[in-house]
PDB file of C-alpha atoms in Angstrom:
ATOM      1  CA  UNK A   1      61.617 -51.968  37.541  1.00 57.00           C
ATOM      2  CA  UNK A   2      58.763 -51.095  39.893  1.00 65.00           C
ATOM      3  CA  UNK A   3      55.351 -50.660  38.267  1.00 64.00           C
ATOM      4  CA  UNK A   4      53.588 -47.455  39.247  1.00 66.00           C
ATOM      5  CA  UNK A   5      49.910 -47.479  40.076  1.00 60.00           C
ATOM      6  CA  UNK A   6      48.705 -44.151  38.830  1.00 66.00           C
ATOM      7  CA  UNK A   7      44.994 -44.510  39.477  1.00 67.00           C
ATOM      8  CA  UNK A   8      44.796 -46.853  42.467  1.00 77.00           C
ATOM      9  CA  UNK A   9      43.983 -44.169  45.023  1.00 80.00           C
ATOM     10  CA  UNK A  10      41.207 -42.760  42.810  1.00 85.00           C
ATOM     11  CA  UNK A  11      39.452 -46.113  42.578  1.00 86.00           C
ATOM     12  CA  UNK A  12      39.769 -46.620  46.328  1.00 87.00           C
ATOM     13  CA  UNK A  13      38.315 -43.159  46.994  1.00 89.00           C
ATOM     14  CA  UNK A  14      35.411 -43.837  44.616  1.00 90.00           C
ATOM     15  CA  UNK A  15      34.709 -47.155  46.380  1.00 90.00           C
ATOM     16  CA  UNK A  16      34.720 -45.484  49.790  1.00 92.00           C
ATOM     17  CA  UNK A  17      32.387 -42.750  48.535  1.00 94.00           C
ATOM     18  CA  UNK A  18      29.991 -45.342  47.168  1.00 93.00           C
ATOM     19  CA  UNK A  19      30.047 -47.279  50.455  1.00 94.00           C
ATOM     20  CA  UNK A  20      29.360 -44.077  52.406  1.00 93.00           C
ATOM     21  CA  UNK A  21      26.437 -43.251  50.104  1.00 91.00           C
ATOM     22  CA  UNK A  22      24.912 -46.736  50.494  1.00 93.00           C
ATOM     23  CA  UNK A  23      25.240 -46.675  54.293  1.00 91.00           C
ATOM     24  CA  UNK A  24      23.678 -43.203  54.471  1.00 90.00           C
ATOM     25  CA  UNK A  25      20.814 -44.129  52.134  1.00 87.00           C
ATOM     26  CA  UNK A  26      20.083 -47.289  54.137  1.00 87.00           C
ATOM     27  CA  UNK A  27      19.838 -45.274  57.366  1.00 84.00           C
ATOM     28  CA  UNK A  28      17.049 -43.021  56.052  1.00 81.00           C
ATOM     29  CA  UNK A  29      13.642 -43.944  57.462  1.00 72.00           C
ATOM     30  CA  UNK A  30      11.209 -43.780  54.549  1.00 70.00           C
ATOM     31  CA  UNK A  31       8.126 -44.421  56.714  1.00 71.00           C
ATOM     32  CA  UNK A  32       8.590 -41.236  58.739  1.00 66.00           C
ATOM     33  CA  UNK A  33       8.974 -38.837  55.832  1.00 63.00           C
ATOM     34  CA  UNK A  34       8.207 -35.283  56.972  1.00 65.00           C
ATOM     35  CA  UNK A  35       5.123 -33.634  55.581  1.00 67.00           C
ATOM     36  CA  UNK A  36       5.935 -30.607  53.466  1.00 63.00           C
ATOM     37  CA  UNK A  37       5.372 -27.311  55.208  1.00 58.00           C
ATOM     38  CA  UNK A  38       2.464 -25.332  53.876  1.00 55.00           C
ATOM     39  CA  UNK A  39       3.844 -22.058  52.649  1.00 52.00           C
ATOM     40  CA  UNK A  40       2.151 -18.836  51.768  1.00 52.00           C
ATOM     41  CA  UNK A  41      -0.553 -18.910  49.170  1.00 52.00           C
ATOM     42  CA  UNK A  42       0.905 -18.727  45.721  1.00 56.00           C
ATOM     43  CA  UNK A  43      -0.318 -15.737  43.804  1.00 62.00           C
ATOM     44  CA  UNK A  44      -0.717 -15.868  40.091  1.00 69.00           C
ATOM     45  CA  UNK A  45      -0.566 -13.008  37.628  1.00 78.00           C
ATOM     46  CA  UNK A  46      -3.825 -11.038  37.754  1.00 83.00           C
ATOM     47  CA  UNK A  47      -6.215 -11.370  34.848  1.00 84.00           C
ATOM     48  CA  UNK A  48      -8.541  -8.564  35.966  1.00 85.00           C
ATOM     49  CA  UNK A  49      -8.300  -6.032  38.800  1.00 89.00           C
ATOM     50  CA  UNK A  50     -11.137  -4.016  40.354  1.00 88.00           C
ATOM     51  CA  UNK A  51     -10.466  -1.027  42.606  1.00 90.00           C
ATOM     52  CA  UNK A  52     -13.544   0.489  44.245  1.00 86.00           C
ATOM     53  CA  UNK A  53     -14.393   3.991  43.068  1.00 81.00           C
ATOM     54  CA  UNK A  54     -17.483   6.133  43.390  1.00 77.00           C
ATOM     55  CA  UNK A  55     -18.470   5.390  39.782  1.00 78.00           C
ATOM     56  CA  UNK A  56     -18.949   1.617  39.902  1.00 79.00           C
ATOM     57  CA  UNK A  57     -19.293  -1.134  42.454  1.00 84.00           C
ATOM     58  CA  UNK A  58     -18.060  -4.721  42.409  1.00 87.00           C
ATOM     59  CA  UNK A  59     -21.502  -6.175  41.672  1.00 86.00           C
ATOM     60  CA  UNK A  60     -21.910  -4.270  38.389  1.00 87.00           C
ATOM     61  CA  UNK A  61     -18.273  -4.944  37.440  1.00 87.00           C
ATOM     62  CA  UNK A  62     -18.803  -8.679  37.976  1.00 88.00           C
ATOM     63  CA  UNK A  63     -22.003  -8.591  35.901  1.00 88.00           C
ATOM     64  CA  UNK A  64     -20.079  -7.134  32.930  1.00 88.00           C
ATOM     65  CA  UNK A  65     -17.201  -9.594  33.193  1.00 85.00           C
ATOM     66  CA  UNK A  66     -17.298 -13.147  31.774  1.00 86.00           C
ATOM     67  CA  UNK A  67     -16.503 -15.676  34.494  1.00 82.00           C
ATOM     68  CA  UNK A  68     -14.075 -18.555  34.095  1.00 82.00           C
ATOM     69  CA  UNK A  69     -14.320 -21.449  36.592  1.00 80.00           C
ATOM     70  CA  UNK A  70     -10.509 -21.692  36.685  1.00 81.00           C
ATOM     71  CA  UNK A  71     -10.180 -18.179  38.097  1.00 85.00           C
ATOM     72  CA  UNK A  72     -10.074 -17.368  41.796  1.00 88.00           C
ATOM     73  CA  UNK A  73     -11.354 -14.044  43.110  1.00 89.00           C
ATOM     74  CA  UNK A  74      -9.012 -12.690  45.764  1.00 91.00           C
ATOM     75  CA  UNK A  75      -9.731  -9.525  47.694  1.00 92.00           C
ATOM     76  CA  UNK A  76      -6.384  -8.013  48.638  1.00 92.00           C
ATOM     77  CA  UNK A  77      -6.463  -5.403  51.387  1.00 92.00           C
ATOM     78  CA  UNK A  78      -3.311  -3.537  52.397  1.00 92.00           C
ATOM     79  CA  UNK A  79      -3.426  -1.191  55.353  1.00 92.00           C
ATOM     80  CA  UNK A  80      -1.136   1.604  56.465  1.00 89.00           C
ATOM     81  CA  UNK A  81      -0.561   2.845  59.996  1.00 89.00           C
ATOM     82  CA  UNK A  82      -3.850   2.836  61.895  1.00 88.00           C
ATOM     83  CA  UNK A  83      -5.907   1.762  58.884  1.00 87.00           C
ATOM     84  CA  UNK A  84      -6.549  -1.899  59.715  1.00 90.00           C
ATOM     85  CA  UNK A  85     -10.197  -1.574  60.796  1.00 91.00           C
ATOM     86  CA  UNK A  86     -11.181   0.693  57.894  1.00 92.00           C
ATOM     87  CA  UNK A  87      -9.426  -1.514  55.327  1.00 92.00           C
ATOM     88  CA  UNK A  88     -10.895  -4.703  56.790  1.00 93.00           C
ATOM     89  CA  UNK A  89     -14.407  -3.190  56.587  1.00 93.00           C
ATOM     90  CA  UNK A  90     -13.848  -2.307  52.907  1.00 91.00           C
ATOM     91  CA  UNK A  91     -12.612  -5.844  52.188  1.00 92.00           C
ATOM     92  CA  UNK A  92     -15.630  -7.365  53.948  1.00 94.00           C
ATOM     93  CA  UNK A  93     -17.982  -5.140  51.929  1.00 92.00           C
ATOM     94  CA  UNK A  94     -16.370  -6.336  48.680  1.00 92.00           C
ATOM     95  CA  UNK A  95     -16.588  -9.948  49.885  1.00 93.00           C
ATOM     96  CA  UNK A  96     -20.320  -9.543  50.567  1.00 93.00           C
ATOM     97  CA  UNK A  97     -20.848  -8.145  47.070  1.00 91.00           C
ATOM     98  CA  UNK A  98     -18.904 -11.068  45.573  1.00 91.00           C
ATOM     99  CA  UNK A  99     -20.886 -13.534  47.680  1.00 92.00           C
ATOM    100  CA  UNK A 100     -24.145 -11.969  46.464  1.00 90.00           C
ATOM    101  CA  UNK A 101     -22.893 -12.487  42.890  1.00 88.00           C
ATOM    102  CA  UNK A 102     -22.386 -16.207  43.602  1.00 87.00           C
ATOM    103  CA  UNK A 103     -18.614 -16.199  44.034  1.00 88.00           C
ATOM    104  CA  UNK A 104     -16.540 -17.502  46.928  1.00 88.00           C
ATOM    105  CA  UNK A 105     -13.750 -14.921  47.347  1.00 90.00           C
ATOM    106  CA  UNK A 106     -10.507 -15.374  49.218  1.00 90.00           C
ATOM    107  CA  UNK A 107      -9.527 -12.415  51.424  1.00 91.00           C
ATOM    108  CA  UNK A 108      -5.903 -11.453  52.066  1.00 91.00           C
ATOM    109  CA  UNK A 109      -5.231  -8.645  54.561  1.00 91.00           C
ATOM    110  CA  UNK A 110      -1.634  -7.521  54.900  1.00 90.00           C
ATOM    111  CA  UNK A 111       0.318  -4.481  56.064  1.00 90.00           C
ATOM    112  CA  UNK A 112       1.387  -1.990  53.433  1.00 88.00           C
ATOM    113  CA  UNK A 113       2.530   1.577  53.019  1.00 89.00           C
ATOM    114  CA  UNK A 114      -0.990   2.955  52.518  1.00 87.00           C
ATOM    115  CA  UNK A 115      -4.601   1.771  52.612  1.00 89.00           C
ATOM    116  CA  UNK A 116      -5.520  -0.054  49.404  1.00 89.00           C
ATOM    117  CA  UNK A 117      -8.279  -2.556  48.582  1.00 92.00           C
ATOM    118  CA  UNK A 118      -8.621  -4.435  45.296  1.00 91.00           C
ATOM    119  CA  UNK A 119     -10.505  -7.438  43.943  1.00 90.00           C
ATOM    120  CA  UNK A 120      -8.252  -9.526  41.722  1.00 90.00           C
ATOM    121  CA  UNK A 121      -9.148 -12.382  39.372  1.00 88.00           C
ATOM    122  CA  UNK A 122      -6.270 -14.767  38.674  1.00 88.00           C
ATOM    123  CA  UNK A 123      -5.760 -18.338  37.555  1.00 84.00           C
ATOM    124  CA  UNK A 124      -4.984 -19.883  40.932  1.00 73.00           C
ATOM    125  CA  UNK A 125      -2.740 -22.971  40.541  1.00 68.00           C
ATOM    126  CA  UNK A 126      -4.402 -24.812  43.446  1.00 65.00           C
ATOM    127  CA  UNK A 127      -7.902 -24.207  42.084  1.00 56.00           C
ATOM    128  CA  UNK A 128      -6.815 -25.275  38.607  1.00 54.00           C
ATOM    129  CA  UNK A 129      -5.318 -28.522  39.950  1.00 57.00           C
ATOM    130  CA  UNK A 130      -8.490 -29.300  41.936  1.00 60.00           C
ATOM    131  CA  UNK A 131     -10.647 -28.646  38.878  1.00 54.00           C
ATOM    132  CA  UNK A 132      -8.421 -30.838  36.753  1.00 53.00           C
ATOM    133  CA  UNK A 133      -8.709 -33.727  39.231  1.00 60.00           C
ATOM    134  CA  UNK A 134     -12.445 -33.449  39.843  1.00 62.00           C
ATOM    135  CA  UNK A 135     -13.590 -32.325  36.416  1.00 58.00           C
ATOM    136  CA  UNK A 136     -16.156 -29.976  38.003  1.00 52.00           C
ATOM    137  CA  UNK A 137     -16.479 -26.188  38.062  1.00 51.00           C
ATOM    138  CA  UNK A 138     -15.103 -24.234  41.003  1.00 49.00           C
ATOM    139  CA  UNK A 139     -17.273 -23.811  44.080  1.00 47.00           C
ATOM    140  CA  UNK A 140     -19.500 -20.787  43.920  1.00 46.00           C
ATOM    141  CA  UNK A 141     -19.401 -20.522  40.122  1.00 43.00           C
TER     142      UNK A 141
END
């Protein structure tokens, strides 16, 4: 009677896979690890949004609002066809008002379907991590 090896090829395949994994892992150069690419700024969910109207300006809106050092003020400006210069001027005006109020805003200008400018407070993950590490309030607050 001839004994049958029912699982011999499976063990051999597992051994070869393990050898291939070890050889591949040994060939990786850990000293020359690539630096992660810096992607687009992550946007958090807005906590408060200001859209300029004739009734109120950003300075008075900021005076009424309690400030949290973990929040980042971002001025988002979207421009439609031919509206880049006008939208940029509106965003710069809001940034000057925020600067006068002691805040350091981030400005994002991007194409959109129509002209739209808004000041948005959100808990920015990068700002929160920096605050957590340093234990100090955000710059400009």
